Structure formats: C-alpha cells, structure tokens
Amino acid sequence: MRAWAVDRPGPIGSNPLIRVERAIPQPGPGQVRVHVRVCGVCRTDLHLAEGDLEPRRHLVVPGHEVVGIVDRVGEGCFRFGEGDRIGVPWLARTCGRCRFCIAGRENLCLAPLFRGWDLDGGYAEYVVVDEAFGYAIPDAFCDNEAAPLLCAGIIGYRALRRAQLPPGGRLGIYGFGGSAHITAQVAIAEGAEVHVLTRSQEARDLALTLGVASVGGAADPPPERLDAAIMFAPVGTLVPPALEALDRGGCLAIAGIHLTDIPAINYERHLFQERTVRSVTANTRQDGIEFMELAARIPVRVSATPYPMDRANEALADLAGDRVNGAAVLVNDRAV
C-alpha cells in the first residue's frame, strides 16, 4: 500500500514526508483493519514533521483523524464488523493497569501509545486499530466532516471542560483553526459568549459566521474580561496577554501538545486574584464518546478543506502558513 512517512524532520518547506510502500497490515486479536477514506491534517502532524514533536521511530506514518470502512476483523472482535464506518483517533492504546487508568484518567497513562506517533497512522491506504479505541461515526457527518472531530473536536472539548467556563460565561479563544472552530460552536450552543483572537482575517471571518461575539488580533485585549480562555495557537508569547485578559478567578487552558517558550510572567498582573493556567494532555475515550454525541446533537458545522492524499506535504505547508480555513482533510482516492 502507499503511505507517507516522516523521513528527516525539518521545516515543512523541505518536504519532510516521503512516499513509501508498505505491506497491507493484518489485524490481530481484538483489532480491525480500516480502509482509509479520509484523514484529517492536525497541527500535531505538523509538529511531528518539523521535529517540534520528536518522532518515536523513523519513518512513522502520521495521521490520527482517520475515517474509513472496516474491511477485516481480527479474532475476538465484537464492537465493529466488516462494512462499518469508524473513526481512528490519537489515543491508540493504554496500559489499563497504572493508577491513572484505574482512576479513569487514561489520558495520563504511564505507558500509552499514540496513533501517528508510536503506531502508523492514516496518511496511508489502510490502518489497523484496537477496536476498543475506535469510535462509531454519527450519521450526521460525512467523512470529511467527521475526520476533524476525532482529534481537533475531542481535544477542543476536553480543553473547554478544563477551562472551567461557568454557565453563560465569557470565553476567549486564541487561534482559530480546526479545533477552535469546532470548540466555539460547542461553547455557543451551551450558552457562552465567545471572543476570538487570531491573526488570520479569514479565520476571523469564519468565526463571525459561527456567531461569536467579537473577533480581534491574536494579542489584542478582548472587549471585556474573560471568565475562561483556551489557547489553541502554539505560541507561548500569547500566554501573558491571555492571562491578562482573564477576570478574577479565570482559567486559561492550553490545548496543544507543543508550545513555544512562554516569556516572563508578572505575578500581580497575570496570576493574582486566583487566575490559573492548565495544560491539556490527550483525552480519555469517555471524552470522545461524550463529544461525538454532543457534536451530532448540536449539530456542529465542520469547515473542511479537502486535499488529495498525494498532496500531504502541501496540506501541511498550508496549515503552517495559516492558509487553511477550518480543517484540512486528506482524501484517499483509492478508497472504496
């Protein structure tokens, strides 16, 4: 099968992904094989390709927002059968035995595996997944719409909960790409007043069509103090202005797996009056189940820009250059 793999991480202009030929994988016990229809292009894939996130092994295949059709089932499977449309996410496996897994906090597992980092992902024609870590895809979403939900959506949902936004509160969103445009809709549906701060004019225009209260530049102060904020942009220099925008008791959740260095923070200006900063680490399967049900019920409107699978490097370059409005999705032209 054809696939893209990370050869030598570096600036995306150097085309760090290369074409490879791999044997079609076979599912083991408790696993299903998925014929990939589409795979979302996540900023984590960009971090992996450029080396901000060090690859766990050479020539790993990126991609963890996979939507496809089960075409082979391993021994002992019972959740999915041949012909089912399923989603393959970032969280690929947990140990199930450490104190975090036992406490229902498997996102903090001591020995996890991640799709497209430890295990080969969806920039390929086929992928094998432990069926316990796959998701049923709601009928409300087509393939292109469903793919970004599997990471951008789920992580945004967890970040929103980590931000501890009070009912009817004011939420600031810093950066407005695949994850943010989904999270904003969830927050608005739940009664929040959302203010978007981002450098892209196209992203601001998209935000306004989704019903946000205001838009502004990435480091601009919002029109009023925020009860909570989520940092989607991987830019550490935005942390101080985001903290300064918080009202008393406000919380900033940082959603990305990578963030550039944060400059010096002044305690009185940025943290005093019980303002807090919280990171977001992966997600639990329960997060995914809750979010997928909520997204279908709202329903969330996903802005997806399709690229042929052959143009994976181009899709990542456009993501790096803020030329993707919403989410980018790679489409497998060989899919059934």
Coordinates of C-alpha atoms in Angstrom, one line a residue:
M1 CA 0.0 0.0 0.0
R2 CA 1.0 3.6 -0.5
A3 CA 1.7 5.8 2.6
W4 CA 3.5 8.9 3.7
A5 CA 6.2 8.7 6.4
V6 CA 8.4 11.1 8.3
D7 CA 11.9 10.8 7.0
R8 CA 14.0 13.6 8.3
P9 CA 12.0 16.1 10.4
G10 CA 12.6 19.7 9.3
P11 CA 10.9 22.9 8.0
I12 CA 7.8 21.9 6.1
G13 CA 9.2 23.6 3.0
S14 CA 11.8 20.8 2.9
N15 CA 9.1 18.2 2.4
P16 CA 9.9 16.0 5.4
L17 CA 7.3 13.5 4.4
I18 CA 8.3 10.9 1.8
R19 CA 6.3 8.3 -0.1
V20 CA 6.8 4.7 1.0
E21 CA 5.3 1.4 0.0
R22 CA 4.2 -0.8 2.9
A23 CA 2.6 -4.3 3.2
I24 CA -1.1 -4.1 3.9
P25 CA -1.3 -4.6 7.7
Q26 CA -3.2 -7.5 9.1
P27 CA -5.4 -7.2 12.3
G28 CA -4.5 -9.2 15.3
P29 CA -6.9 -10.4 18.1
G30 CA -9.1 -7.5 19.2
Q31 CA -8.2 -5.4 16.2
V32 CA -9.9 -4.4 13.0
R33 CA -8.4 -3.2 9.7
V34 CA -9.7 0.1 8.3
H35 CA -9.6 1.0 4.6
V36 CA -8.9 4.7 5.0
R37 CA -11.3 7.1 3.2
V38 CA -10.0 10.4 4.7
C39 CA -7.5 11.5 7.3
G40 CA -7.6 14.9 8.9
V41 CA -4.5 17.0 8.9
C42 CA -3.8 18.0 12.5
R43 CA -1.3 20.6 13.8
T44 CA 0.3 17.7 15.8
D45 CA 1.2 16.1 12.4
L46 CA 2.9 19.4 11.5
H47 CA 4.9 19.4 14.8
L48 CA 5.9 15.8 14.1
A49 CA 7.0 16.5 10.6
E50 CA 9.0 19.6 11.6
G51 CA 10.6 18.0 14.6
D52 CA 8.9 20.0 17.4
L53 CA 7.5 16.7 18.4
E54 CA 10.3 14.1 18.1
P55 CA 9.2 11.0 16.1
R56 CA 9.1 7.9 18.2
R57 CA 10.6 5.9 15.4
H58 CA 12.0 6.5 11.9
L59 CA 9.5 6.5 9.0
V60 CA 6.4 6.6 11.2
V61 CA 3.2 7.3 9.2
P62 CA 1.4 10.3 10.6
G63 CA -2.3 10.8 10.9
H64 CA -4.8 10.3 13.7
E65 CA -8.1 11.7 12.5
V66 CA -9.0 8.7 10.3
V67 CA -12.4 7.8 8.9
G68 CA -12.7 4.6 6.9
I69 CA -14.5 1.3 6.5
V70 CA -13.7 -1.9 8.4
D71 CA -12.7 -4.5 5.8
R72 CA -11.2 -7.2 8.0
V73 CA -11.9 -8.2 11.6
G74 CA -9.5 -9.9 14.0
E75 CA -10.3 -12.7 16.4
G76 CA -12.5 -11.8 19.4
C77 CA -13.9 -8.5 18.0
F78 CA -17.5 -7.7 18.9
R79 CA -17.9 -3.9 18.6
F80 CA -17.4 -3.5 14.8
G81 CA -17.9 -5.7 11.8
E82 CA -16.9 -5.6 8.2
G83 CA -18.6 -2.7 6.4
D84 CA -18.8 -0.4 9.4
R85 CA -17.7 3.2 9.1
I86 CA -15.4 4.0 12.1
G87 CA -13.0 6.6 13.3
V88 CA -9.4 6.0 14.4
P89 CA -8.1 8.7 16.9
W90 CA -4.9 9.9 18.5
L91 CA -5.2 7.7 21.6
A92 CA -4.3 4.2 20.3
R93 CA -3.7 2.1 23.5
T94 CA -3.3 2.5 27.2
C95 CA -1.9 0.0 29.8
G96 CA -5.2 -0.2 31.8
R97 CA -3.2 -1.1 34.9
C98 CA -1.5 2.1 36.1
R99 CA -3.1 4.2 38.8
F100 CA -4.2 6.8 36.3
C101 CA -6.0 4.2 34.1
I102 CA -7.6 2.6 37.1
A103 CA -8.9 6.0 38.3
G104 CA -10.5 6.7 34.9
R105 CA -7.8 9.2 33.8
E106 CA -6.3 7.1 31.0
N107 CA -5.2 10.3 29.2
L108 CA -2.4 10.4 31.8
C109 CA -1.5 6.7 31.4
L110 CA 2.1 5.9 32.2
A111 CA 2.6 3.7 29.1
P112 CA 0.3 4.9 26.3
L113 CA 0.6 4.5 22.6
F114 CA -0.5 7.2 20.1
R115 CA -1.6 6.9 16.5
G116 CA 0.7 8.5 14.0
W117 CA 3.5 8.9 16.6
D118 CA 4.1 5.4 18.1
L119 CA 1.9 3.5 15.7
D120 CA 1.4 4.1 12.0
G121 CA -1.5 6.4 11.2
G122 CA -3.8 7.4 8.5
Y123 CA -1.6 9.0 5.9
A124 CA -2.0 5.6 4.2
E125 CA -4.5 3.4 2.5
Y126 CA -5.0 1.1 5.5
V127 CA -4.6 1.2 9.2
V128 CA -5.1 -1.3 12.0
V129 CA -6.7 -0.3 15.3
D130 CA -7.6 -1.9 18.6
E131 CA -11.4 -1.9 18.3
A132 CA -11.7 -0.7 21.9
F133 CA -10.1 2.6 20.9
G134 CA -12.2 3.2 17.7
Y135 CA -15.2 5.4 17.5
A136 CA -18.6 4.9 15.8
I137 CA -19.2 7.9 13.5
P138 CA -22.5 9.6 13.8
D139 CA -24.6 9.5 10.6
A140 CA -25.0 13.3 10.9
F141 CA -21.4 13.8 9.5
C142 CA -19.9 12.9 6.1
D143 CA -16.4 11.6 6.0
N144 CA -14.7 15.0 5.5
E145 CA -16.7 16.5 8.4
A146 CA -16.1 13.6 10.7
A147 CA -12.3 13.4 10.4
P148 CA -11.5 16.6 12.3
L149 CA -13.9 15.7 15.1
L150 CA -11.6 12.8 16.0
C151 CA -8.8 15.0 17.5
A152 CA -9.5 18.6 16.8
G153 CA -13.0 18.2 18.2
I154 CA -12.3 15.9 21.1
I155 CA -9.2 17.8 22.3
G156 CA -11.2 21.1 22.0
Y157 CA -14.0 19.6 24.0
R158 CA -11.6 18.5 26.8
A159 CA -9.9 21.9 26.7
L160 CA -13.3 23.5 27.1
R161 CA -14.0 21.4 30.2
R162 CA -10.5 22.0 31.6
A163 CA -11.1 25.8 31.2
Q164 CA -13.9 25.6 33.7
L165 CA -16.1 28.0 31.9
P166 CA -19.1 28.9 34.1
P167 CA -22.6 28.7 32.7
G168 CA -23.2 31.7 30.4
G169 CA -19.6 32.8 30.9
R170 CA -17.3 34.7 28.6
L171 CA -14.7 32.5 26.7
G172 CA -11.7 33.7 24.8
I173 CA -10.3 31.6 22.1
Y174 CA -6.7 32.2 20.9
G175 CA -6.0 30.8 17.4
F176 CA -8.9 29.7 15.2
G177 CA -8.2 26.6 13.2
G178 CA -9.6 23.1 13.0
S179 CA -10.0 22.6 16.8
A180 CA -11.1 26.1 17.7
H181 CA -13.9 26.5 15.1
I182 CA -15.5 23.3 16.5
T183 CA -15.0 24.3 20.2
A184 CA -16.5 27.7 19.6
Q185 CA -19.7 26.1 18.4
V186 CA -19.9 23.8 21.4
A187 CA -19.4 26.7 23.8
I188 CA -22.0 28.9 22.0
A189 CA -24.5 26.0 22.0
E190 CA -24.0 25.8 25.8
G191 CA -24.7 29.5 26.3
A192 CA -21.3 31.0 26.3
E193 CA -20.2 34.4 24.9
V194 CA -17.2 33.7 22.7
H195 CA -14.4 36.1 21.8
V196 CA -11.9 35.0 19.1
L197 CA -8.4 36.4 19.0
T198 CA -6.4 35.3 15.9
R199 CA -4.0 36.7 13.3
S200 CA -5.8 35.4 10.2
Q201 CA -8.5 37.6 8.7
E202 CA -10.1 34.5 7.0
A203 CA -10.3 32.8 10.4
R204 CA -11.9 35.9 11.9
D205 CA -14.5 35.9 9.1
L206 CA -15.3 32.2 9.7
A207 CA -15.6 32.9 13.4
L208 CA -18.2 35.6 12.8
T209 CA -20.3 33.3 10.6
L210 CA -20.4 30.9 13.5
G211 CA -21.9 33.5 15.8
V212 CA -19.0 34.6 18.1
A213 CA -19.4 37.9 20.0
S214 CA -16.2 39.5 18.7
V215 CA -13.0 39.0 16.8
G216 CA -9.6 40.6 17.2
G217 CA -5.9 40.2 16.6
A218 CA -4.0 37.4 18.3
A219 CA -2.6 39.6 21.1
D220 CA -5.4 42.2 21.3
P221 CA -7.3 42.6 24.5
P222 CA -10.9 41.3 24.2
P223 CA -13.7 43.9 24.6
E224 CA -14.4 42.6 28.2
R225 CA -12.8 40.5 30.8
L226 CA -12.9 36.7 30.2
D227 CA -14.1 34.0 32.6
A228 CA -12.0 31.4 30.8
A229 CA -9.8 31.1 27.8
I230 CA -8.4 28.4 25.6
M231 CA -5.0 28.7 23.8
F232 CA -5.0 26.8 20.5
A233 CA -2.2 28.7 18.9
P234 CA 1.1 27.0 19.8
V235 CA 2.6 30.4 20.6
G236 CA 4.0 31.0 24.1
T237 CA 4.2 34.7 23.7
L238 CA 0.3 34.8 23.7
V239 CA 0.1 33.3 27.2
P240 CA 0.7 36.6 29.1
P241 CA -1.9 38.6 27.2
A242 CA -4.3 35.7 27.5
L243 CA -3.8 35.7 31.3
E244 CA -4.1 39.4 31.5
A245 CA -7.5 39.2 29.7
L246 CA -8.9 36.9 32.4
D247 CA -11.2 38.2 35.1
R248 CA -10.8 37.3 38.7
G249 CA -10.8 33.5 39.1
G250 CA -10.5 32.9 35.4
C251 CA -8.7 29.9 33.9
L252 CA -6.6 29.5 30.8
A253 CA -6.4 26.0 29.3
I254 CA -3.5 25.4 26.8
A255 CA -4.8 22.8 24.3
G256 CA -1.7 21.9 22.2
I257 CA 0.8 19.2 22.6
H258 CA 3.6 21.7 21.7
L259 CA 4.0 25.4 22.8
T260 CA 6.9 27.7 22.2
D261 CA 8.6 29.2 25.2
I262 CA 6.5 31.4 27.5
P263 CA 8.1 34.8 28.4
A264 CA 8.3 36.0 31.9
I265 CA 5.0 36.3 33.8
N266 CA 4.3 39.0 36.3
Y267 CA 2.5 37.5 39.3
E268 CA 0.4 40.6 40.1
R269 CA -0.5 41.3 36.5
H270 CA -1.1 37.8 35.2
L271 CA -1.8 35.4 38.0
F272 CA -3.0 37.2 41.1
Q273 CA -6.7 37.1 42.0
E274 CA -6.8 33.3 41.5
R275 CA -6.2 33.2 37.8
T276 CA -4.9 29.8 36.8
V277 CA -3.2 28.0 33.9
R278 CA -3.9 24.4 33.0
S279 CA -2.5 22.1 30.3
V280 CA -4.5 19.6 28.3
T281 CA -3.0 16.1 27.8
A282 CA -4.6 13.8 25.2
N283 CA -8.1 12.6 26.1
T284 CA -10.0 9.7 27.5
R285 CA -12.3 7.5 25.4
Q286 CA -15.2 8.8 27.5
D287 CA -14.3 12.4 26.3
G288 CA -14.6 11.1 22.8
I289 CA -17.9 9.4 23.3
E290 CA -19.4 12.4 25.0
F291 CA -18.2 14.8 22.4
M292 CA -19.3 12.8 19.4
E293 CA -22.8 12.6 20.8
L294 CA -22.8 16.3 21.6
A295 CA -21.5 17.3 18.2
A296 CA -24.2 15.3 16.4
R297 CA -26.9 16.8 18.7
I298 CA -25.9 20.5 18.2
P299 CA -25.1 19.7 15.3
V300 CA -21.5 21.1 14.9
R301 CA -20.8 22.5 11.4
V302 CA -17.3 21.5 10.3
S303 CA -15.4 23.6 7.8
A304 CA -13.1 21.1 5.9
T305 CA -10.8 21.8 3.0
P306 CA -10.0 18.5 1.1
Y307 CA -6.7 17.7 -0.4
P308 CA -5.8 14.5 -2.4
M309 CA -3.7 12.1 -0.3
D310 CA -0.9 12.7 -2.8
R311 CA -0.6 16.3 -1.6
A312 CA 0.1 15.7 2.1
N313 CA 3.2 17.9 2.2
E314 CA 1.2 20.7 0.6
A315 CA -1.6 20.4 3.1
L316 CA 0.9 20.6 6.0
A317 CA 2.6 23.6 4.4
D318 CA -0.8 25.4 4.0
L319 CA -1.6 24.6 7.7
A320 CA 1.8 26.1 8.7
G321 CA 1.1 29.2 6.7
D322 CA -2.4 29.7 8.0
R323 CA -3.8 29.1 4.6
V324 CA -6.4 26.6 5.8
N325 CA -9.7 27.9 6.9
G326 CA -11.1 25.4 9.4
A327 CA -9.6 22.0 9.0
A328 CA -7.6 20.3 6.2
V329 CA -8.5 16.7 5.2
L330 CA -6.6 14.2 3.0
V331 CA -8.8 12.2 0.8
N332 CA -7.8 8.7 -0.3
D333 CA -8.7 8.4 -4.0
R334 CA -8.4 4.6 -3.8
A335 CA -10.9 4.2 -1.1
V336 CA -14.0 2.1 -1.7

